[in-house]
PDB file of C-alpha atoms in Angstrom:
ATOM      1  CA  MET A   1      -7.322  91.351  74.989  1.00 49.00           C
ATOM      2  CA  ILE A   2      -9.065  90.960  71.604  1.00 46.00           C
ATOM      3  CA  LYS A   3      -7.870  94.375  70.499  1.00 49.00           C
ATOM      4  CA  ARG A   4      -4.300  93.419  71.345  1.00 52.00           C
ATOM      5  CA  ILE A   5      -4.577  90.220  69.319  1.00 45.00           C
ATOM      6  CA  VAL A   6      -6.071  92.054  66.346  1.00 44.00           C
ATOM      7  CA  LYS A   7      -3.173  94.474  66.384  1.00 53.00           C
ATOM      8  CA  GLU A   8      -0.577  91.708  66.476  1.00 56.00           C
ATOM      9  CA  PRO A   9       1.695  91.865  63.333  1.00 54.00           C
ATOM     10  CA  LEU A  10       2.072  88.084  63.345  1.00 49.00           C
ATOM     11  CA  LEU A  11      -1.697  87.660  62.957  1.00 46.00           C
ATOM     12  CA  HIS A  12      -1.717  90.086  60.041  1.00 47.00           C
ATOM     13  CA  PHE A  13       1.062  88.129  58.399  1.00 45.00           C
ATOM     14  CA  LEU A  14      -0.742  84.802  58.836  1.00 47.00           C
ATOM     15  CA  LEU A  15      -4.037  86.194  57.504  1.00 49.00           C
ATOM     16  CA  LEU A  16      -2.290  87.695  54.497  1.00 45.00           C
ATOM     17  CA  GLY A  17      -0.535  84.396  53.809  1.00 48.00           C
ATOM     18  CA  ALA A  18      -3.811  82.500  53.996  1.00 48.00           C
ATOM     19  CA  LEU A  19      -5.449  84.959  51.610  1.00 43.00           C
ATOM     20  CA  ILE A  20      -2.602  84.645  49.122  1.00 43.00           C
ATOM     21  CA  PHE A  21      -2.850  80.818  49.298  1.00 46.00           C
ATOM     22  CA  VAL A  22      -6.636  80.865  48.647  1.00 45.00           C
ATOM     23  CA  VAL A  23      -6.256  83.244  45.698  1.00 40.00           C
ATOM     24  CA  TYR A  24      -3.416  81.142  44.305  1.00 44.00           C
ATOM     25  CA  GLN A  25      -5.449  77.930  44.537  1.00 51.00           C
ATOM     26  CA  TRP A  26      -8.421  79.610  42.892  1.00 47.00           C
ATOM     27  CA  ARG A  27      -6.265  80.893  40.029  1.00 47.00           C
ATOM     28  CA  GLN A  28      -4.683  77.465  39.596  1.00 49.00           C
ATOM     29  CA  GLU A  29      -8.086  75.800  39.360  1.00 49.00           C
ATOM     30  CA  GLU A  30      -9.193  78.475  36.945  1.00 47.00           C
ATOM     31  CA  ASN A  31      -6.113  78.058  34.734  1.00 48.00           C
ATOM     32  CA  THR A  32      -6.134  74.249  34.672  1.00 54.00           C
ATOM     33  CA  ALA A  33      -9.851  73.806  33.992  1.00 58.00           C
ATOM     34  CA  SER A  34     -10.336  71.972  30.711  1.00 63.00           C
ATOM     35  CA  VAL A  35     -12.679  73.201  28.017  1.00 76.00           C
ATOM     36  CA  ILE A  36     -14.272  70.243  26.251  1.00 78.00           C
ATOM     37  CA  ARG A  37     -16.003  71.398  23.090  1.00 84.00           C
ATOM     38  CA  VAL A  38     -18.289  68.898  21.353  1.00 85.00           C
ATOM     39  CA  ASP A  39     -18.864  70.419  17.942  1.00 87.00           C
ATOM     40  CA  SER A  40     -21.562  69.499  15.453  1.00 85.00           C
ATOM     41  CA  ALA A  41     -19.192  67.303  13.444  1.00 87.00           C
ATOM     42  CA  THR A  42     -18.450  65.203  16.548  1.00 87.00           C
ATOM     43  CA  VAL A  43     -22.165  64.878  17.343  1.00 88.00           C
ATOM     44  CA  THR A  44     -22.796  63.753  13.751  1.00 88.00           C
ATOM     45  CA  THR A  45     -19.993  61.168  14.061  1.00 88.00           C
ATOM     46  CA  LEU A  46     -21.461  59.847  17.317  1.00 89.00           C
ATOM     47  CA  ALA A  47     -24.896  59.597  15.694  1.00 89.00           C
ATOM     48  CA  ASN A  48     -23.451  57.677  12.721  1.00 90.00           C
ATOM     49  CA  GLN A  49     -21.621  55.291  15.072  1.00 90.00           C
ATOM     50  CA  TYR A  50     -24.908  54.630  16.864  1.00 90.00           C
ATOM     51  CA  ARG A  51     -26.676  53.898  13.554  1.00 90.00           C
ATOM     52  CA  LYS A  52     -23.944  51.445  12.476  1.00 90.00           C
ATOM     53  CA  THR A  53     -23.931  49.692  15.836  1.00 90.00           C
ATOM     54  CA  TRP A  54     -27.670  49.435  16.517  1.00 91.00           C
ATOM     55  CA  LEU A  55     -29.069  49.740  12.955  1.00 89.00           C
ATOM     56  CA  MET A  56     -31.582  52.374  14.070  1.00 90.00           C
ATOM     57  CA  GLU A  57     -31.884  56.123  14.523  1.00 91.00           C
ATOM     58  CA  PRO A  58     -30.617  57.400  17.909  1.00 89.00           C
ATOM     59  CA  THR A  59     -33.148  59.010  20.223  1.00 90.00           C
ATOM     60  CA  ARG A  60     -32.272  62.323  21.825  1.00 89.00           C
ATOM     61  CA  GLU A  61     -31.643  60.471  25.099  1.00 90.00           C
ATOM     62  CA  ALA A  62     -29.414  57.886  23.437  1.00 89.00           C
ATOM     63  CA  LEU A  63     -27.445  60.594  21.636  1.00 87.00           C
ATOM     64  CA  GLN A  64     -27.007  62.525  24.883  1.00 89.00           C
ATOM     65  CA  THR A  65     -25.657  59.367  26.513  1.00 89.00           C
ATOM     66  CA  ALA A  66     -23.144  58.984  23.668  1.00 88.00           C
ATOM     67  CA  ILE A  67     -22.105  62.623  24.076  1.00 87.00           C
ATOM     68  CA  ASP A  68     -21.733  62.184  27.859  1.00 85.00           C
ATOM     69  CA  ASN A  69     -19.490  59.147  27.265  1.00 86.00           C
ATOM     70  CA  HIS A  70     -17.413  61.149  24.784  1.00 86.00           C
ATOM     71  CA  VAL A  71     -17.006  64.009  27.269  1.00 86.00           C
ATOM     72  CA  ALA A  72     -16.121  61.567  30.061  1.00 85.00           C
ATOM     73  CA  ASN A  73     -13.459  59.980  27.871  1.00 85.00           C
ATOM     74  CA  GLN A  74     -11.918  63.370  27.147  1.00 84.00           C
ATOM     75  CA  LEU A  75     -11.985  64.529  30.779  1.00 85.00           C
ATOM     76  CA  TYR A  76     -10.538  61.307  32.160  1.00 83.00           C
ATOM     77  CA  ALA A  77      -7.905  61.272  29.422  1.00 82.00           C
ATOM     78  CA  ASP A  78      -6.853  64.832  30.302  1.00 81.00           C
ATOM     79  CA  GLN A  79      -6.552  63.889  33.974  1.00 82.00           C
ATOM     80  CA  ALA A  80      -4.626  60.704  33.158  1.00 83.00           C
ATOM     81  CA  PHE A  81      -2.176  62.576  30.906  1.00 83.00           C
ATOM     82  CA  ALA A  82      -1.722  65.260  33.577  1.00 83.00           C
ATOM     83  CA  LEU A  83      -0.800  62.535  36.073  1.00 82.00           C
ATOM     84  CA  GLY A  84       1.595  60.910  33.596  1.00 83.00           C
ATOM     85  CA  MET A  85      -0.410  57.680  33.378  1.00 81.00           C
ATOM     86  CA  HIS A  86       0.245  57.502  29.642  1.00 81.00           C
ATOM     87  CA  LEU A  87       3.976  57.070  30.199  1.00 81.00           C
ATOM     88  CA  ASP A  88       5.256  53.523  29.610  1.00 79.00           C
ATOM     89  CA  ASP A  89       1.777  52.401  28.521  1.00 82.00           C
ATOM     90  CA  PRO A  90       2.240  50.239  25.381  1.00 87.00           C
ATOM     91  CA  VAL A  91      -1.416  50.527  24.333  1.00 86.00           C
ATOM     92  CA  VAL A  92      -1.372  54.329  24.433  1.00 84.00           C
ATOM     93  CA  ALA A  93       2.018  54.430  22.727  1.00 84.00           C
ATOM     94  CA  ARG A  94       0.769  52.183  19.924  1.00 87.00           C
ATOM     95  CA  ARG A  95      -2.345  54.323  19.402  1.00 87.00           C
ATOM     96  CA  MET A  96      -0.294  57.517  19.312  1.00 85.00           C
ATOM     97  CA  ARG A  97       2.090  55.955  16.825  1.00 86.00           C
ATOM     98  CA  MET A  98      -0.812  55.024  14.561  1.00 87.00           C
ATOM     99  CA  LYS A  99      -2.160  58.579  14.715  1.00 85.00           C
ATOM    100  CA  MET A 100       1.222  60.109  13.936  1.00 84.00           C
ATOM    101  CA  GLU A 101       1.742  57.753  11.004  1.00 83.00           C
ATOM    102  CA  LEU A 102      -1.717  58.564   9.665  1.00 83.00           C
ATOM    103  CA  LEU A 103      -0.939  62.251  10.073  1.00 81.00           C
ATOM    104  CA  SER A 104       2.236  61.872   8.025  1.00 78.00           C
ATOM    105  CA  GLU A 105       0.250  60.199   5.239  1.00 79.00           C
ATOM    106  CA  LEU A 106      -1.833  63.343   4.741  1.00 79.00           C
ATOM    107  CA  ASP A 107       1.166  64.989   3.073  1.00 78.00           C
ATOM    108  CA  ILE A 108       1.737  62.142   0.621  1.00 85.00           C
ATOM    109  CA  ALA A 109       0.885  63.124  -2.933  1.00 86.00           C
ATOM    110  CA  PRO A 110      -0.596  60.559  -5.326  1.00 89.00           C
ATOM    111  CA  PRO A 111       2.051  58.793  -7.425  1.00 89.00           C
ATOM    112  CA  SER A 112       2.994  60.621 -10.594  1.00 90.00           C
ATOM    113  CA  GLU A 113       3.048  59.004 -14.022  1.00 90.00           C
ATOM    114  CA  ASP A 114       6.802  58.546 -13.640  1.00 90.00           C
ATOM    115  CA  ASP A 115       6.275  56.919 -10.226  1.00 91.00           C
ATOM    116  CA  ILE A 116       3.659  54.554 -11.643  1.00 90.00           C
ATOM    117  CA  GLY A 117       5.811  53.588 -14.606  1.00 89.00           C
ATOM    118  CA  ALA A 118       8.898  53.025 -12.463  1.00 91.00           C
ATOM    119  CA  TYR A 119       6.993  50.927  -9.934  1.00 91.00           C
ATOM    120  CA  PHE A 120       5.441  48.812 -12.692  1.00 90.00           C
ATOM    121  CA  ASP A 121       8.793  48.193 -14.382  1.00 88.00           C
ATOM    122  CA  GLN A 122      10.297  47.079 -11.078  1.00 90.00           C
ATOM    123  CA  HIS A 123       7.399  44.798 -10.078  1.00 89.00           C
ATOM    124  CA  ARG A 124       6.056  43.627 -13.428  1.00 85.00           C
ATOM    125  CA  ASP A 125       6.201  39.929 -12.453  1.00 80.00           C
ATOM    126  CA  LYS A 126       3.802  40.653  -9.601  1.00 80.00           C
ATOM    127  CA  TYR A 127       0.997  41.392 -12.061  1.00 83.00           C
ATOM    128  CA  LYS A 128       1.238  38.260 -14.190  1.00 77.00           C
ATOM    129  CA  GLN A 129      -2.220  36.874 -14.856  1.00 75.00           C
ATOM    130  CA  GLY A 130      -1.250  33.222 -14.363  1.00 76.00           C
ATOM    131  CA  GLY A 131       0.118  30.329 -16.400  1.00 82.00           C
ATOM    132  CA  ARG A 132      -1.085  26.815 -17.217  1.00 86.00           C
ATOM    133  CA  HIS A 133       0.193  23.274 -16.669  1.00 87.00           C
ATOM    134  CA  SER A 134      -0.555  19.864 -18.112  1.00 91.00           C
ATOM    135  CA  PHE A 135       0.662  17.027 -15.908  1.00 90.00           C
ATOM    136  CA  GLN A 136       0.151  13.517 -14.587  1.00 86.00           C
ATOM    137  CA  HIS A 137      -0.230  13.044 -10.874  1.00 86.00           C
ATOM    138  CA  ARG A 138      -0.020  10.259  -8.282  1.00 87.00           C
ATOM    139  CA  PHE A 139      -1.170  10.849  -4.726  1.00 87.00           C
ATOM    140  CA  LEU A 140      -0.141   9.293  -1.396  1.00 83.00           C
ATOM    141  CA  ASP A 141      -2.057   9.813   1.826  1.00 82.00           C
ATOM    142  CA  ARG A 142      -0.330  11.884   4.512  1.00 80.00           C
ATOM    143  CA  LEU A 143      -0.131   8.792   6.738  1.00 77.00           C
ATOM    144  CA  ALA A 144       1.813   6.817   4.123  1.00 77.00           C
ATOM    145  CA  SER A 145       5.106   5.520   5.476  1.00 79.00           C
ATOM    146  CA  PRO A 146       8.502   6.626   4.121  1.00 81.00           C
ATOM    147  CA  GLU A 147       8.927   3.105   2.708  1.00 81.00           C
ATOM    148  CA  ARG A 148       5.688   3.468   0.723  1.00 81.00           C
ATOM    149  CA  ARG A 149       6.858   6.804  -0.673  1.00 81.00           C
ATOM    150  CA  ARG A 150      10.190   5.264  -1.753  1.00 83.00           C
ATOM    151  CA  GLU A 151       8.404   2.325  -3.401  1.00 82.00           C
ATOM    152  CA  MET A 152       6.194   4.648  -5.448  1.00 83.00           C
ATOM    153  CA  GLU A 153       9.158   6.828  -6.426  1.00 82.00           C
ATOM    154  CA  ALA A 154      11.131   3.789  -7.630  1.00 82.00           C
ATOM    155  CA  ALA A 155       8.181   2.375  -9.577  1.00 82.00           C
ATOM    156  CA  LEU A 156       7.485   5.664 -11.358  1.00 84.00           C
ATOM    157  CA  SER A 157      11.145   6.233 -12.203  1.00 79.00           C
ATOM    158  CA  HIS A 158      11.202   2.802 -13.922  1.00 79.00           C
ATOM    159  CA  GLY A 159       8.042   3.522 -15.881  1.00 77.00           C
ATOM    160  CA  ASN A 160       5.865   1.116 -13.930  1.00 77.00           C
ATOM    161  CA  GLY A 161       2.197   1.814 -13.469  1.00 78.00           C
ATOM    162  CA  VAL A 162       1.228   3.003 -10.007  1.00 80.00           C
ATOM    163  CA  ARG A 163      -2.154   3.791  -8.523  1.00 82.00           C
ATOM    164  CA  SER A 164      -2.863   6.802  -6.366  1.00 82.00           C
ATOM    165  CA  ASP A 165      -4.326   6.427  -2.910  1.00 79.00           C
ATOM    166  CA  ALA A 166      -8.035   7.192  -2.695  1.00 80.00           C
ATOM    167  CA  SER A 167      -8.634  10.936  -3.053  1.00 80.00           C
ATOM    168  CA  LEU A 168     -10.560  13.582  -4.985  1.00 79.00           C
ATOM    169  CA  PHE A 169      -7.512  14.275  -7.168  1.00 83.00           C
ATOM    170  CA  ALA A 170      -7.460  13.297 -10.819  1.00 84.00           C
ATOM    171  CA  ASP A 171      -4.504  11.397 -12.264  1.00 85.00           C
ATOM    172  CA  GLN A 172      -4.330  13.727 -15.272  1.00 87.00           C
ATOM    173  CA  TYR A 173      -4.663  17.528 -15.509  1.00 89.00           C
ATOM    174  CA  ASP A 174      -4.746  19.156 -18.943  1.00 89.00           C
ATOM    175  CA  ASN A 175      -4.074  22.859 -19.442  1.00 87.00           C
ATOM    176  CA  ALA A 176      -4.982  23.601 -15.816  1.00 87.00           C
ATOM    177  CA  SER A 177      -4.774  27.262 -14.811  1.00 86.00           C
ATOM    178  CA  ASP A 178      -2.853  28.526 -11.802  1.00 82.00           C
ATOM    179  CA  HIS A 179      -6.160  29.323 -10.124  1.00 83.00           C
ATOM    180  CA  GLN A 180      -7.456  25.773 -10.631  1.00 84.00           C
ATOM    181  CA  ILE A 181      -4.239  24.220  -9.334  1.00 84.00           C
ATOM    182  CA  SER A 182      -4.065  26.490  -6.284  1.00 83.00           C
ATOM    183  CA  ARG A 183      -7.666  25.742  -5.423  1.00 84.00           C
ATOM    184  CA  ALA A 184      -7.106  21.986  -5.664  1.00 81.00           C
ATOM    185  CA  PHE A 185      -3.599  21.621  -4.182  1.00 82.00           C
ATOM    186  CA  GLY A 186      -2.789  24.932  -2.425  1.00 78.00           C
ATOM    187  CA  THR A 187      -0.542  27.838  -3.362  1.00 78.00           C
ATOM    188  CA  GLY A 188       2.540  26.144  -1.907  1.00 79.00           C
ATOM    189  CA  PHE A 189       2.100  23.243  -4.336  1.00 81.00           C
ATOM    190  CA  LEU A 190       1.776  25.667  -7.267  1.00 82.00           C
ATOM    191  CA  ASP A 191       4.991  27.440  -6.297  1.00 81.00           C
ATOM    192  CA  GLN A 192       6.819  24.106  -6.339  1.00 82.00           C
ATOM    193  CA  LEU A 193       5.275  23.187  -9.672  1.00 82.00           C
ATOM    194  CA  TYR A 194       6.915  26.143 -11.422  1.00 82.00           C
ATOM    195  CA  ARG A 195      10.344  24.921 -10.299  1.00 83.00           C
ATOM    196  CA  LEU A 196       9.990  21.362 -11.633  1.00 85.00           C
ATOM    197  CA  PRO A 197      11.543  20.076 -14.880  1.00 87.00           C
ATOM    198  CA  LEU A 198       9.401  18.778 -17.746  1.00 89.00           C
ATOM    199  CA  ASP A 199       8.816  15.172 -18.808  1.00 87.00           C
ATOM    200  CA  GLN A 200      10.042  13.346 -15.728  1.00 86.00           C
ATOM    201  CA  TRP A 201       8.492  12.095 -12.508  1.00 86.00           C
ATOM    202  CA  VAL A 202       9.403  14.286  -9.543  1.00 83.00           C
ATOM    203  CA  GLY A 203       8.417  14.019  -5.914  1.00 75.00           C
ATOM    204  CA  PRO A 204       7.202  13.615  -3.419  1.00 81.00           C
ATOM    205  CA  LEU A 205       5.825  17.154  -3.111  1.00 83.00           C
ATOM    206  CA  GLU A 206       4.027  17.896   0.121  1.00 81.00           C
ATOM    207  CA  SER A 207       0.613  19.535   0.408  1.00 80.00           C
ATOM    208  CA  PRO A 208      -1.825  19.895   3.315  1.00 79.00           C
ATOM    209  CA  LEU A 209      -3.477  16.652   2.198  1.00 81.00           C
ATOM    210  CA  GLY A 210      -0.498  14.396   1.595  1.00 84.00           C
ATOM    211  CA  TRP A 211       2.286  13.564  -0.882  1.00 84.00           C
ATOM    212  CA  HIS A 212       2.329  14.053  -4.646  1.00 87.00           C
ATOM    213  CA  PHE A 213       4.416  12.678  -7.517  1.00 87.00           C
ATOM    214  CA  VAL A 214       4.148  14.829 -10.640  1.00 87.00           C
ATOM    215  CA  ASN A 215       5.180  14.550 -14.276  1.00 88.00           C
ATOM    216  CA  ILE A 216       4.705  17.811 -16.200  1.00 89.00           C
ATOM    217  CA  SER A 217       4.253  17.472 -19.944  1.00 89.00           C
ATOM    218  CA  GLN A 218       3.591  21.151 -20.776  1.00 87.00           C
ATOM    219  CA  ARG A 219       3.980  24.501 -19.069  1.00 87.00           C
ATOM    220  CA  LEU A 220       2.728  27.854 -20.369  1.00 83.00           C
ATOM    221  CA  GLU A 221       4.426  30.657 -18.481  1.00 78.00           C
ATOM    222  CA  PRO A 222       2.164  33.550 -17.518  1.00 76.00           C
ATOM    223  CA  PRO A 223       2.595  36.421 -19.977  1.00 76.00           C
ATOM    224  CA  LEU A 224       3.972  39.733 -18.767  1.00 79.00           C
ATOM    225  CA  PRO A 225       1.098  42.241 -18.655  1.00 83.00           C
ATOM    226  CA  MET A 226       1.002  45.732 -20.125  1.00 85.00           C
ATOM    227  CA  LEU A 227       0.594  48.663 -17.745  1.00 88.00           C
ATOM    228  CA  ASP A 228      -2.833  49.579 -19.131  1.00 85.00           C
ATOM    229  CA  GLN A 229      -4.113  46.099 -18.255  1.00 85.00           C
ATOM    230  CA  VAL A 230      -3.307  46.402 -14.552  1.00 87.00           C
ATOM    231  CA  ARG A 231      -3.082  50.159 -14.077  1.00 88.00           C
ATOM    232  CA  GLU A 232      -5.556  50.366 -11.193  1.00 90.00           C
ATOM    233  CA  ALA A 233      -3.665  47.786  -9.142  1.00 90.00           C
ATOM    234  CA  VAL A 234      -0.295  49.405  -9.913  1.00 91.00           C
ATOM    235  CA  VAL A 235      -1.491  52.864  -8.828  1.00 92.00           C
ATOM    236  CA  ARG A 236      -2.822  51.390  -5.570  1.00 91.00           C
ATOM    237  CA  ASP A 237       0.400  49.503  -4.864  1.00 91.00           C
ATOM    238  CA  ALA A 238       2.624  52.453  -5.816  1.00 92.00           C
ATOM    239  CA  LEU A 239       0.734  54.692  -3.387  1.00 92.00           C
ATOM    240  CA  GLN A 240       1.065  52.103  -0.641  1.00 92.00           C
ATOM    241  CA  ALA A 241       4.799  51.890  -1.340  1.00 91.00           C
ATOM    242  CA  LYS A 242       5.067  55.672  -0.912  1.00 90.00           C
ATOM    243  CA  ARG A 243       3.230  55.427   2.398  1.00 89.00           C
ATOM    244  CA  GLU A 244       5.547  52.714   3.665  1.00 90.00           C
ATOM    245  CA  GLN A 245       8.589  54.730   2.605  1.00 89.00           C
ATOM    246  CA  ALA A 246       7.208  57.818   4.366  1.00 88.00           C
ATOM    247  CA  LYS A 247       6.837  55.792   7.586  1.00 88.00           C
ATOM    248  CA  ARG A 248      10.423  54.567   7.321  1.00 88.00           C
ATOM    249  CA  ASP A 249      11.695  58.108   6.660  1.00 88.00           C
ATOM    250  CA  GLN A 250       9.696  59.506   9.569  1.00 86.00           C
ATOM    251  CA  PHE A 251      11.035  56.847  11.925  1.00 86.00           C
ATOM    252  CA  GLN A 252      14.605  57.377  10.762  1.00 88.00           C
ATOM    253  CA  GLN A 253      14.265  61.116  11.349  1.00 87.00           C
ATOM    254  CA  LEU A 254      13.011  60.476  14.879  1.00 84.00           C
ATOM    255  CA  ILE A 255      15.949  58.162  15.509  1.00 85.00           C
ATOM    256  CA  ASN A 256      18.382  60.783  14.182  1.00 86.00           C
ATOM    257  CA  ASN A 257      16.877  63.548  16.332  1.00 86.00           C
ATOM    258  CA  ASN A 258      16.809  61.561  19.558  1.00 83.00           C
ATOM    259  CA  LYS A 259      19.145  59.463  21.655  1.00 84.00           C
ATOM    260  CA  VAL A 260      18.054  55.867  22.079  1.00 76.00           C
ATOM    261  CA  ILE A 261      19.673  53.847  24.868  1.00 79.00           C
ATOM    262  CA  ILE A 262      18.926  50.122  25.098  1.00 76.00           C
ATOM    263  CA  GLU A 263      19.921  48.329  28.288  1.00 77.00           C
ATOM    264  CA  TRP A 264      20.079  44.640  27.377  1.00 79.00           C
ATOM    265  CA  PRO A 265      19.591  42.040  30.121  1.00 78.00           C
ATOM    266  CA  LYS A 266      22.744  40.043  30.632  1.00 81.00           C
ATOM    267  CA  ASP A 267      21.098  36.771  29.587  1.00 76.00           C
ATOM    268  CA  LEU A 268      19.958  38.255  26.261  1.00 71.00           C
ATOM    269  CA  LYS A 269      23.174  39.929  25.143  1.00 62.00           C
TER     270      LYS A 269
END
């Protein structure tokens, strides 16, 4: 009986099929096995991260733990990518975008002398060192009513003396620099100050602390700087401008090379 079964062609076929399946599975496992190489540069980086975090030298055990965590991250990441878990994940997409943008920046050459000069000519106002103002000032608390503001405005416009509400502000500022004014009143107040006419009461101007009536007697506009005076800042800003342009060009190229379909919800069209 056993001899008959052994000689059965169907049994031979089934055994051969099972053997092929086992070999195939073994080859698949062999081909898909990941090789995680932790080189000396990575170990050095992990050691430096430990020093910065714990402010001490890592022991061999602590460093091995850091290496094990690094290997685990790589292995789990490989498995997650193989399963497609990275698809439609905004966190992963954002990280990959950052890496691709950083990669594109590696090809950006430092700005040439022509680039620096052109950028400076186009943005010269940005590098002004600051002007100065001399002005009188009357302050109203933030809680002051609209009627109180109108009363003060009318009194000042008729040349009548008016007292400020209690505050740390002075009633007179002479030759005050932009830095001094910004520190006392805020940058928004300074921006408004440059738009006001001279020799007349104007207001109320709003600041984080309240309301301000101002009469400017003198304004010294900030002088336009020479390139040599602000060269370091211009080179830094020109390089950043090149980086931003490279990002825009890279994105536009991706848009041109791909088809983007946006399905708007009906209530947002």
